[in-house]
Every structure is written in C-alpha cells, then in structure tokens.
PDB file of C-alpha atoms and ligand atoms in Angstrom:
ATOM      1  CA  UNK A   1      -5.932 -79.659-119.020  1.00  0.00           C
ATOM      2  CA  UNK A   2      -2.075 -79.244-118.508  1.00  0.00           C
ATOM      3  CA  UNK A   3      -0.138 -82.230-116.379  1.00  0.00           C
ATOM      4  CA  UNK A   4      -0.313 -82.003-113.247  1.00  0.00           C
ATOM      5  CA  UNK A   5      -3.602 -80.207-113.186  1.00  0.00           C
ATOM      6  CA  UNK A   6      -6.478 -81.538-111.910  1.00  0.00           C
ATOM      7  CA  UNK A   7     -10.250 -80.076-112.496  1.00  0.00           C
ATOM      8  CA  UNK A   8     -12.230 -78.542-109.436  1.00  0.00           C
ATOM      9  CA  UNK A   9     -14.283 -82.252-109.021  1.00  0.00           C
ATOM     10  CA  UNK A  10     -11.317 -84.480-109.862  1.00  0.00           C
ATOM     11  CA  UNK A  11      -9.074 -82.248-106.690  1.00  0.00           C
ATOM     12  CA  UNK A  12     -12.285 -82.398-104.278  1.00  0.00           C
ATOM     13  CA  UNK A  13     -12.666 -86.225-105.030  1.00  0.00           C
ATOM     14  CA  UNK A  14      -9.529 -86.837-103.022  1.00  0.00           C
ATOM     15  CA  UNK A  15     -11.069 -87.119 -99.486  1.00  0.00           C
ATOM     16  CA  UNK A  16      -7.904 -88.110 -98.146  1.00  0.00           C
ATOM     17  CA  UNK A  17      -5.635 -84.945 -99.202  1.00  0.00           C
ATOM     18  CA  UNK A  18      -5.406 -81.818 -97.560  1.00  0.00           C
ATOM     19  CA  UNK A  19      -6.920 -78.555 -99.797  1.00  0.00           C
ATOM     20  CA  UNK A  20      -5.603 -75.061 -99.642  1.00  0.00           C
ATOM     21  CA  UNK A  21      -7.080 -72.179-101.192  1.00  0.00           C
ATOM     22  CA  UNK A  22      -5.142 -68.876-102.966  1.00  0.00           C
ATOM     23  CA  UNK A  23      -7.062 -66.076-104.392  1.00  0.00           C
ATOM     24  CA  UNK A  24      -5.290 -63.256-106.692  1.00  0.00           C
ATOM     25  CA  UNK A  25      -7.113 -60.097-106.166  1.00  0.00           C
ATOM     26  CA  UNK A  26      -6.463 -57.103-108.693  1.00  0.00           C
ATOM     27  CA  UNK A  27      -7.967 -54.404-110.684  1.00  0.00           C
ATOM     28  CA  UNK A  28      -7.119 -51.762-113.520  1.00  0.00           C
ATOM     29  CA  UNK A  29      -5.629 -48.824-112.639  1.00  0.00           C
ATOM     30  CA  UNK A  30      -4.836 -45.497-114.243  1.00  0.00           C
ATOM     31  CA  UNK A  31      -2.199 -43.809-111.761  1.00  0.00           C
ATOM     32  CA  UNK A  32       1.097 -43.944-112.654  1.00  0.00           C
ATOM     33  CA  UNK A  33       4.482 -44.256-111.100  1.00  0.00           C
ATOM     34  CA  UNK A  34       6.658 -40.841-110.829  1.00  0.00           C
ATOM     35  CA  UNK A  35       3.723 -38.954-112.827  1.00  0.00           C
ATOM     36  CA  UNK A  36       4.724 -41.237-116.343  1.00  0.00           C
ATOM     37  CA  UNK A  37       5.370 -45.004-116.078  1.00  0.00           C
ATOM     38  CA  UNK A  38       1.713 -46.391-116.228  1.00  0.00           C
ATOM     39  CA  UNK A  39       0.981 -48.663-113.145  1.00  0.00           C
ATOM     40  CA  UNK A  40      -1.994 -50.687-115.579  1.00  0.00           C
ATOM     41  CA  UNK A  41      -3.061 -53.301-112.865  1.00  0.00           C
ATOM     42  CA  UNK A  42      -3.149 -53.258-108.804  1.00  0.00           C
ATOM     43  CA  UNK A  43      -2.167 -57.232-108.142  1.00  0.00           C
ATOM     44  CA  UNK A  44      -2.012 -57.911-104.394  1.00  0.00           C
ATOM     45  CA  UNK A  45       0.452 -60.544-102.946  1.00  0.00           C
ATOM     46  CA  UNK A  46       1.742 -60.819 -99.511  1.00  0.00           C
ATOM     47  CA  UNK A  47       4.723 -61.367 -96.829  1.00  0.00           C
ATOM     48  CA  UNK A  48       4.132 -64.248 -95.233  1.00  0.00           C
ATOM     49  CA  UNK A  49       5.097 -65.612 -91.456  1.00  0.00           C
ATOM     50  CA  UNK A  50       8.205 -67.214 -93.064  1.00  0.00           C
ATOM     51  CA  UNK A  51       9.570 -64.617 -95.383  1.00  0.00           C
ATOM     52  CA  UNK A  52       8.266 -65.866 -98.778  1.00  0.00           C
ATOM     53  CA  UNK A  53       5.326 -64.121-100.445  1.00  0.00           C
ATOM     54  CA  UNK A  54       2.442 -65.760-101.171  1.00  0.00           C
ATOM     55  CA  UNK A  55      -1.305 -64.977-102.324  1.00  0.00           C
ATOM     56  CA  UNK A  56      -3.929 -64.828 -99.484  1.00  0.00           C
ATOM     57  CA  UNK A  57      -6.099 -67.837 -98.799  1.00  0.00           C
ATOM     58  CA  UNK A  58      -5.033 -71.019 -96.454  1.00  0.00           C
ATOM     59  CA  UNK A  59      -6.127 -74.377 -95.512  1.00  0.00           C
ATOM     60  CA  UNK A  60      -9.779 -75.270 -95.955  1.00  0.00           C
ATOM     61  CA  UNK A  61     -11.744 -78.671 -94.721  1.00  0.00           C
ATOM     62  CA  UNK A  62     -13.936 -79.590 -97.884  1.00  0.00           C
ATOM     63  CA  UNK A  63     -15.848 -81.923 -95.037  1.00  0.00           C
ATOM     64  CA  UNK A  64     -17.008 -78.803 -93.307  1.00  0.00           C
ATOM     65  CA  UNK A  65     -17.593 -76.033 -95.907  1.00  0.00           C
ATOM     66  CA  UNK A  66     -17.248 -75.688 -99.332  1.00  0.00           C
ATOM     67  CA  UNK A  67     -13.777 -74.421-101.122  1.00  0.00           C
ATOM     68  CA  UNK A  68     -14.884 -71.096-101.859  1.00  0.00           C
ATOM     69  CA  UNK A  69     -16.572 -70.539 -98.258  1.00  0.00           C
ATOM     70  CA  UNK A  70     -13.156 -71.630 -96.857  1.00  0.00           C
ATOM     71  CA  UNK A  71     -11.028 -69.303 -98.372  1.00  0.00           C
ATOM     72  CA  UNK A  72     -13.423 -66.414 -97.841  1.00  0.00           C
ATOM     73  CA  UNK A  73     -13.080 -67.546 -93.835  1.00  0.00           C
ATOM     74  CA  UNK A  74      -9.451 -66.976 -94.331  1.00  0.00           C
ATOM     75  CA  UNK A  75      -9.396 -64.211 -96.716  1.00  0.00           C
ATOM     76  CA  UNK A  76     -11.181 -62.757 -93.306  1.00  0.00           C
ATOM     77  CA  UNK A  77      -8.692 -63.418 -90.902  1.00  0.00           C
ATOM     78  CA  UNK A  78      -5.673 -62.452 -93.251  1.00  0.00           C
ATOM     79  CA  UNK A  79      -7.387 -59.185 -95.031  1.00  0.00           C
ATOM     80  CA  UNK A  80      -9.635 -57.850 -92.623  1.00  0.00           C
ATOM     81  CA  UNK A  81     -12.934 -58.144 -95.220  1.00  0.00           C
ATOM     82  CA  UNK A  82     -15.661 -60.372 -95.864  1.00  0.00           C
ATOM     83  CA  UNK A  83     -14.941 -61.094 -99.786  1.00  0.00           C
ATOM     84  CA  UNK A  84     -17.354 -63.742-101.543  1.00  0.00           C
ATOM     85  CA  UNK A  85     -15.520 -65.885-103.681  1.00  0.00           C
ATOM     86  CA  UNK A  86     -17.174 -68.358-106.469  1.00  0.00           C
ATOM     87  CA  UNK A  87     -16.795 -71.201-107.808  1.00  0.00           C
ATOM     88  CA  UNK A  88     -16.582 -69.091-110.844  1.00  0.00           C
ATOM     89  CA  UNK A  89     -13.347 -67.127-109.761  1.00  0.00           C
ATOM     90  CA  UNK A  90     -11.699 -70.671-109.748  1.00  0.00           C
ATOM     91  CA  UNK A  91      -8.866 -70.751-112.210  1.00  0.00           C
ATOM     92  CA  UNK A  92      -7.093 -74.275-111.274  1.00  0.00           C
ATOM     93  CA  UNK A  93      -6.661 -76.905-108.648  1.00  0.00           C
ATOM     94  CA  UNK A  94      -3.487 -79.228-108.688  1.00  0.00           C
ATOM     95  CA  UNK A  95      -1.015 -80.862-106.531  1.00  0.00           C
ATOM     96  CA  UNK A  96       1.721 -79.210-104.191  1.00  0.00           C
ATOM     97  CA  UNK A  97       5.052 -79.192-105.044  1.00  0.00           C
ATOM     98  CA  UNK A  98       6.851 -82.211-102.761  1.00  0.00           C
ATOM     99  CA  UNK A  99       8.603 -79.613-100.794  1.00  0.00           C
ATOM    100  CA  UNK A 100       5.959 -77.877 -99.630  1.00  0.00           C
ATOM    101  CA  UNK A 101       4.507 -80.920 -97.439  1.00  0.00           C
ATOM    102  CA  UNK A 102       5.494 -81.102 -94.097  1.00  0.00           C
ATOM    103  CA  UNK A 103       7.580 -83.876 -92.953  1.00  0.00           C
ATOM    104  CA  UNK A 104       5.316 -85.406 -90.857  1.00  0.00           C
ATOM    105  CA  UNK A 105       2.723 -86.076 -94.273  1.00  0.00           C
ATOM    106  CA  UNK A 106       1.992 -89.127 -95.254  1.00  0.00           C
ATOM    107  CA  UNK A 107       1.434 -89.887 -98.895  1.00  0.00           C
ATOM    108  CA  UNK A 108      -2.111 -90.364 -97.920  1.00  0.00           C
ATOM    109  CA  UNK A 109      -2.607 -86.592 -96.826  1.00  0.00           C
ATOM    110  CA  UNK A 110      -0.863 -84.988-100.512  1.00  0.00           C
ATOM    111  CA  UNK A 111      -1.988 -81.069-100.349  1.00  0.00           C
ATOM    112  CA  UNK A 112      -3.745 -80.243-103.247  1.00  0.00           C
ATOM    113  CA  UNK A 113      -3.683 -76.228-103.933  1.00  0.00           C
ATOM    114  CA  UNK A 114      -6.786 -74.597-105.569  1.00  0.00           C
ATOM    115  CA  UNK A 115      -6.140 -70.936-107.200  1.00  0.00           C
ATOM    116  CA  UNK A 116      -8.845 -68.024-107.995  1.00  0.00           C
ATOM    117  CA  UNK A 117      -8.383 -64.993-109.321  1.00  0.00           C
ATOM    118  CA  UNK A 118     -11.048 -62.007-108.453  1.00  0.00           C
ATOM    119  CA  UNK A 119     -10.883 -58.774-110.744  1.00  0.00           C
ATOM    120  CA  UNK A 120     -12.340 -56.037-108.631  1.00  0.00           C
ATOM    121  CA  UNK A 121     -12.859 -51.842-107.949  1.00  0.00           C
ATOM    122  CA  UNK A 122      -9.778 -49.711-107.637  1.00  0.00           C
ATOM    123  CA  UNK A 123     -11.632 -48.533-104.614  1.00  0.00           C
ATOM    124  CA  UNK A 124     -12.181 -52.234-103.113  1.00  0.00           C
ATOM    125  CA  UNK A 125      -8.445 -53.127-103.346  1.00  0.00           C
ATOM    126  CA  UNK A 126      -7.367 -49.997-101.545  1.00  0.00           C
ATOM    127  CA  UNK A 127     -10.008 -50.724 -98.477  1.00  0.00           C
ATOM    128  CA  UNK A 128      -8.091 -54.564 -98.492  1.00  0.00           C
ATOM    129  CA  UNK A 129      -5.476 -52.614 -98.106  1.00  0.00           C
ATOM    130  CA  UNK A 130      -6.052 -50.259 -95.377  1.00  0.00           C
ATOM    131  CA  UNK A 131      -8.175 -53.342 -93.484  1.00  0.00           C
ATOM    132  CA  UNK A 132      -5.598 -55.998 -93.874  1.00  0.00           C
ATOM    133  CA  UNK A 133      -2.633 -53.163 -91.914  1.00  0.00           C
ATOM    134  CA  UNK A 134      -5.454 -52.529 -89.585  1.00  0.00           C
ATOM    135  CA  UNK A 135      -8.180 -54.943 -88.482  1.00  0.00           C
ATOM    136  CA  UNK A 136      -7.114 -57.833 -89.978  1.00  0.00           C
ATOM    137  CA  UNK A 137      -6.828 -60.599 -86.902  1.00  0.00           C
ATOM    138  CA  UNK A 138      -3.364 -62.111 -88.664  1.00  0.00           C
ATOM    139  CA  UNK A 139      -1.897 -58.789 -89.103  1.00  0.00           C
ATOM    140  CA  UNK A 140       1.770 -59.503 -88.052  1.00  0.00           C
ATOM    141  CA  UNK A 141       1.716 -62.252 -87.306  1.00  0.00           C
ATOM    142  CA  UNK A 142       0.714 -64.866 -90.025  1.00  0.00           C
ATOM    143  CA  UNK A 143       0.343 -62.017 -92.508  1.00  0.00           C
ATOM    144  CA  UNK A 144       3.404 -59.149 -92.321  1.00  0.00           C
ATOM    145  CA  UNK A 145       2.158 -56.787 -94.714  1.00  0.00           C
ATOM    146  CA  UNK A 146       0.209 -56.828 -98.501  1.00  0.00           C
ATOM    147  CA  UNK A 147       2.140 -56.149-101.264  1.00  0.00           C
ATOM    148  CA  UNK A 148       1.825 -54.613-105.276  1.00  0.00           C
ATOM    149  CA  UNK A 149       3.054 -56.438-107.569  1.00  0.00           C
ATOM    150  CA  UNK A 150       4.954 -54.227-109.844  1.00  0.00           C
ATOM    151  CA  UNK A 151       4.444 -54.951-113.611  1.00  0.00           C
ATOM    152  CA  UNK A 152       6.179 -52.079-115.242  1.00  0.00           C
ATOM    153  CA  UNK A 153      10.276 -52.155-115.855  1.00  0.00           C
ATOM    154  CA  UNK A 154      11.999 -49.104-114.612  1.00  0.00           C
ATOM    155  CA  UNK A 155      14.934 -47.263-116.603  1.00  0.00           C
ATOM    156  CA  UNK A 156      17.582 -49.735-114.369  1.00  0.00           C
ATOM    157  CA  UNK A 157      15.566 -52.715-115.016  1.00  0.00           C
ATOM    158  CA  UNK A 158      13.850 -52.478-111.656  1.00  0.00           C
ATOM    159  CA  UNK A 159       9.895 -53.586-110.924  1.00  0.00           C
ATOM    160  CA  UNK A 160       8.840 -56.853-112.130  1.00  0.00           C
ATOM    161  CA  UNK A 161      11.929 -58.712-113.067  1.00  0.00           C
ATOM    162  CA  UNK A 162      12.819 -57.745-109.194  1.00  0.00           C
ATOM    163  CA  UNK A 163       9.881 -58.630-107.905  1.00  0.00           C
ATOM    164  CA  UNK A 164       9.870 -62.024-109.784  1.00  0.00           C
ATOM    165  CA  UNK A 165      13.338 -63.279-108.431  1.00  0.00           C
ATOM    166  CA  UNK A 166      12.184 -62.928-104.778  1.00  0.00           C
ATOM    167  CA  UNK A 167      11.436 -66.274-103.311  1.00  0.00           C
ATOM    168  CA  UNK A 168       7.764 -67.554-103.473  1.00  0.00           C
ATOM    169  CA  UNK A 169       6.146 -70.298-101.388  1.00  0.00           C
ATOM    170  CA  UNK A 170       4.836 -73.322-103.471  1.00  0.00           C
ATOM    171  CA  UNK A 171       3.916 -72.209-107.007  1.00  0.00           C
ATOM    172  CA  UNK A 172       2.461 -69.118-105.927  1.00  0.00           C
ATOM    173  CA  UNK A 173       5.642 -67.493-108.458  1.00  0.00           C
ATOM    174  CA  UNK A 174       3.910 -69.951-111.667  1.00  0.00           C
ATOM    175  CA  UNK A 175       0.645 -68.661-110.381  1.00  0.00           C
ATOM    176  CA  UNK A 176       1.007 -65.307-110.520  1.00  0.00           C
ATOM    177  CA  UNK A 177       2.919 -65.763-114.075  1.00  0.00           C
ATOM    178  CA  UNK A 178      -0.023 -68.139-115.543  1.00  0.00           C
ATOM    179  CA  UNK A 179      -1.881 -65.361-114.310  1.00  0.00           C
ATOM    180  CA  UNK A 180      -0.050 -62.585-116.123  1.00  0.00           C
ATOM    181  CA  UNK A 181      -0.644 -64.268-119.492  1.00  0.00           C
ATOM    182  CA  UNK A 182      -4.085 -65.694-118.869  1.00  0.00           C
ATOM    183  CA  UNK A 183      -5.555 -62.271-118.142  1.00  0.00           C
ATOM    184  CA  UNK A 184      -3.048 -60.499-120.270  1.00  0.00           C
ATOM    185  CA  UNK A 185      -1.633 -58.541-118.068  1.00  0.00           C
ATOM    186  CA  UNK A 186       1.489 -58.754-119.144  1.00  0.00           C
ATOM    187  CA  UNK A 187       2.478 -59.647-123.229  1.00  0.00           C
ATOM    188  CA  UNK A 188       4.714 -62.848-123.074  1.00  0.00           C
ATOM    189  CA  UNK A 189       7.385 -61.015-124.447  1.00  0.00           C
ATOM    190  CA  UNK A 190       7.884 -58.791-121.395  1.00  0.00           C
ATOM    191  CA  UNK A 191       7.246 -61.418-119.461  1.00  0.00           C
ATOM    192  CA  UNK A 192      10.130 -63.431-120.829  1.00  0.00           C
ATOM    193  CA  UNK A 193      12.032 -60.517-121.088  1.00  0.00           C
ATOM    194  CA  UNK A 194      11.482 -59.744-116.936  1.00  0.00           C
ATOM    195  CA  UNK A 195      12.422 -63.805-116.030  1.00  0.00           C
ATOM    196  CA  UNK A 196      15.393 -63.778-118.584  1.00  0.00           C
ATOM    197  CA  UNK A 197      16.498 -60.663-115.924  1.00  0.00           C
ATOM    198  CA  UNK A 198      15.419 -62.434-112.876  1.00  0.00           C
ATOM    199  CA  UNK A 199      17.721 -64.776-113.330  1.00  0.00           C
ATOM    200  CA  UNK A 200      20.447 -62.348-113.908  1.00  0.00           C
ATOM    201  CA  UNK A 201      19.295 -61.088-110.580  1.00  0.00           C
ATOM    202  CA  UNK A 202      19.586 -63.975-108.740  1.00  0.00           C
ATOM    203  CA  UNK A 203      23.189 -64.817-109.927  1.00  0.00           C
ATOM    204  CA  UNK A 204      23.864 -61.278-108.438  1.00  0.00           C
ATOM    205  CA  UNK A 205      21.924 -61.916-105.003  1.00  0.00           C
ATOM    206  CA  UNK A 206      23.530 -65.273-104.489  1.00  0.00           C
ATOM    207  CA  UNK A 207      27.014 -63.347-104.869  1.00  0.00           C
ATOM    208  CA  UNK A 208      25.485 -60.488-102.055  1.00  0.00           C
ATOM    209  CA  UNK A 209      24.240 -63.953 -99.714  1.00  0.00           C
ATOM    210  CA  UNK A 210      28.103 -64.508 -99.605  1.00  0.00           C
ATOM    211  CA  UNK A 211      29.262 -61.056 -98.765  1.00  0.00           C
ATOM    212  CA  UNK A 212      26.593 -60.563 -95.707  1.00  0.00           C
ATOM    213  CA  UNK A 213      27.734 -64.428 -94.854  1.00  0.00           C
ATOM    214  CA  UNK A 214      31.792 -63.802 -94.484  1.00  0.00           C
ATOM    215  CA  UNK A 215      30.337 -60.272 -92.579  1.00  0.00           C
ATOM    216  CA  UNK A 216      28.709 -62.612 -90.178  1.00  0.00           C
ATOM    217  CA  UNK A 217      31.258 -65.388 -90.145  1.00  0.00           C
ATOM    218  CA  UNK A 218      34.154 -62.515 -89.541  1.00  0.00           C
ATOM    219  CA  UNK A 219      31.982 -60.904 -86.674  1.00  0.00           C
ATOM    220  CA  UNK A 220      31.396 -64.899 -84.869  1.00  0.00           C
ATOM    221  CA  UNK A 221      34.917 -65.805 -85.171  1.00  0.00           C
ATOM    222  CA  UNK A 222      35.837 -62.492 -82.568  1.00  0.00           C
ATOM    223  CA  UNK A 223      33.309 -63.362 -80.137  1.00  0.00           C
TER     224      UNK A 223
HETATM  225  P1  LIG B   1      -1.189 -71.042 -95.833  1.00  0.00           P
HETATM  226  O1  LIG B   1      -2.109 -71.365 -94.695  1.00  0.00           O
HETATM  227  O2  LIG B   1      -1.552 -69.796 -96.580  1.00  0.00           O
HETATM  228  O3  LIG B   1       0.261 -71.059 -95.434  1.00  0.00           O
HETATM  229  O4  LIG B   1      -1.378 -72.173 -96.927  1.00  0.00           O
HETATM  230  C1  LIG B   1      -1.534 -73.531 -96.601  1.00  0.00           C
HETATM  231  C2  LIG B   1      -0.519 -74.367 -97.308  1.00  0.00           C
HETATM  232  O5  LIG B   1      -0.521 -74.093 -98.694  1.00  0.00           O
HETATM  233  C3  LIG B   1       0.908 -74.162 -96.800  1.00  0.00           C
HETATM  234  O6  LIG B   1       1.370 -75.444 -96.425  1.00  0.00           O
HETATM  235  C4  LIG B   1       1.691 -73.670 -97.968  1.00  0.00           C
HETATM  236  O7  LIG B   1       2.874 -74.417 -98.085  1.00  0.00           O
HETATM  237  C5  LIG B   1       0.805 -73.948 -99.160  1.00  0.00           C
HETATM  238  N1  LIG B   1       0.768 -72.817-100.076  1.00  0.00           N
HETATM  239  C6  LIG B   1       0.519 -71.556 -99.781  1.00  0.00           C
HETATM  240  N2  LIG B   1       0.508 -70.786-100.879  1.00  0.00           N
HETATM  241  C7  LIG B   1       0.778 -71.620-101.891  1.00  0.00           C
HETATM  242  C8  LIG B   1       0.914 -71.451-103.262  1.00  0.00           C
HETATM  243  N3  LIG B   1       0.748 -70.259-103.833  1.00  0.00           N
HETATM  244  N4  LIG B   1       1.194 -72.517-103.998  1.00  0.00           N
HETATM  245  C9  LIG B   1       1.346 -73.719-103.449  1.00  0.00           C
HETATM  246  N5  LIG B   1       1.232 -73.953-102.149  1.00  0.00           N
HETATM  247  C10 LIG B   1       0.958 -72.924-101.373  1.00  0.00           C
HETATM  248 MN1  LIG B   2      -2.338 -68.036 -95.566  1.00  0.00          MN
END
C-alpha cells in the first residue's frame, strides 16, 4: 500500500477521526466531440459551494451507518438518485491533506477521506445528470452544477490539460489522476503530457489573476 494510505479496516479503526466519502462515477462512451475527436469515457465531477470541484459524496458517521450506506445518503441529496455503492467500488481510504481541516479540528478529529469509483450505463450517467440539475435537494446550493471531465486534447491544447489546472478541493485532482491510470483511461504518457501543460496554464492564469486584480484595484481607487 502507498504512504499515506491506509486500508478500508485500518481508516474505520480510527473512532476518533472524522470519514468522508467520494465516489467517481463514469462509463464508456462512443459519441464524439465536433463529429471526430472520440469522447472514450463520461467521468462526472462537480462545482462545489466554494468554487473548487470535487467528486460527489460527503461526510459520513461510521457509528451510525456503514461507509458505503453513507455516501449513497449523500450521493442522494447531491445527485438526485438512489445509487448503491459497495464495499467493492472502494478504491482507497487515507488521510486529508492538513489544509483541508477546519481550524477549529483538533488532532484528535483528523478527516480521513475514503474514494470509490463506480463504472456504470451511458444511459445511468445521463439520468444523474438530468436528476442532479433537477431534483436533487443540494442543487445550488451545496452542489452548483455536474461536470465532464474532458479527456481528449483539442487542436489548441484545450480539454484535459485545462480541466486539470482548475483548482480541486483536497486530493480530489490525485484522485481523479490515480484514477485515470488505474482504470486506464488515460495512457501515462498523455497524462504527463496534459500536467506538463497544466502547468504552463497556470503560469498563464496567475499572469490573467493580476490583470482582473489592477482592473479592480483601478476601479476602488475612483470610488
Ligand atoms: P463535502 O461534504 O463533500 O464537502 O466533503 C466533506 C469533507 O471532505 C470536506 O471537509 C472536504 O474538505 C473534504 N473533501 C471533499 N472532497 C475531497 C477530496 N476529493 N479529497 C479530499 N478531501 C475532500
Ligand atoms: Mn459533498
């Protein structure tokens, strides 16, 4: 098991730490993006309340339900759908990043995060789609919309290398690119390829943050 990672059992033995539970829903696909760039997999993300996308899933009470029973409560609430989840869909438990405690935590209450992944119809992913924009309870406001996650490159270098230099909440970025390569998705080398960009991308939006910020600061200074 890699560092940091802890097994379902070792994560739930922690009675004392908080548990959240992700789930990465997808499924094959044969449509294809202006008629010729092959779409391969649906992989559904989300907005969240505080601008970062996430996966589905929230806080669960292993005291008062099992993992996979608590995720499938909130996979209700944010999607709209009663999906069962299994202990088989688990793919790993382990620790939160630091930053993502609140400061009120004490070292006592560490948030452990547990991941799944469930492969499903092309048909069930679209009706999480159209049930999370319509009768899903969190529907703007915890949850403000579901996303794709683009996997293809386009001819600009657009669609996954993008996507990937967004910003994430906790590890749900080295999540969804364990993910990638576990379920070979994506081949490592386009993967690489995509973050190598990314990171291109990022030098470019930190030079944009600074345009829209001496906008701003002009327009305060003649009020
Ligand atoms: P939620 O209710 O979905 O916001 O999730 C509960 C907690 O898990 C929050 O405190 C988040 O900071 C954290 N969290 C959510 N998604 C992830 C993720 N993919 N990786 C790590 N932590 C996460
Ligand atoms: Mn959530």
């Amino acid at each position: 098991m890699a560092s940091g990672q802890l097994s379902r059992a070792e994560a739930l033995a922690c009675s004392g730490c908080r548990h959240a539970c992700h789930v990465m829903l997808y499924c094959d696909t044969k449509s294809q993006l202006f008629g010729r760039l092959p779409i391969r997999h649906i992989i559904l993300m989300q907005m969240r309340f505080d601008g970062l996308l996430g996966f589905p899933g929230g806080f669960v009470k292993p005291s008062e339900e099992t993992l996979e029973a608590g995720l499938s409560r909130e996979l209700l609430e944010e999607l709209g759908v009663t999906l069962p989840i299994l202990v088989e869909d688990h793919a790993d438990s382990c620790y939160a990043p630091a930053s993502s405690h609140s400061s009120s935590s004490s070292p006592s209450s560490r948030l452990i995060t547990h991941f799944y992944v469930k492969k499903m119809e092309e048909e069930q992913i679209r009706e999480v789609e159209r049930a999370a924009a319509s009768t899903a309870t969190d529907h703007g406001q915890e949850v403000l919309g579901m996303v794709r996650v683009p996997l293809y490159t386009t001819k600009g270098g657009g669609g996954l290398a993008a996507f990937l230099s967004h910003s994430f909440i906790g590890n749900a970025r080295s999540q969804l690119a364990d993910s990638l390569l576990r379920l070979n998705l994506v081949a490592p080398e386009e993967l690489h390829k995509a973050l190598t960009h990314s990171l291109k991308i990022h030098t470019h939006t930190a030079e944009d943050l600074q345009v829209a910020f001496a906008l701003t600061e002009a327009k305060r200074k003649r009020f």
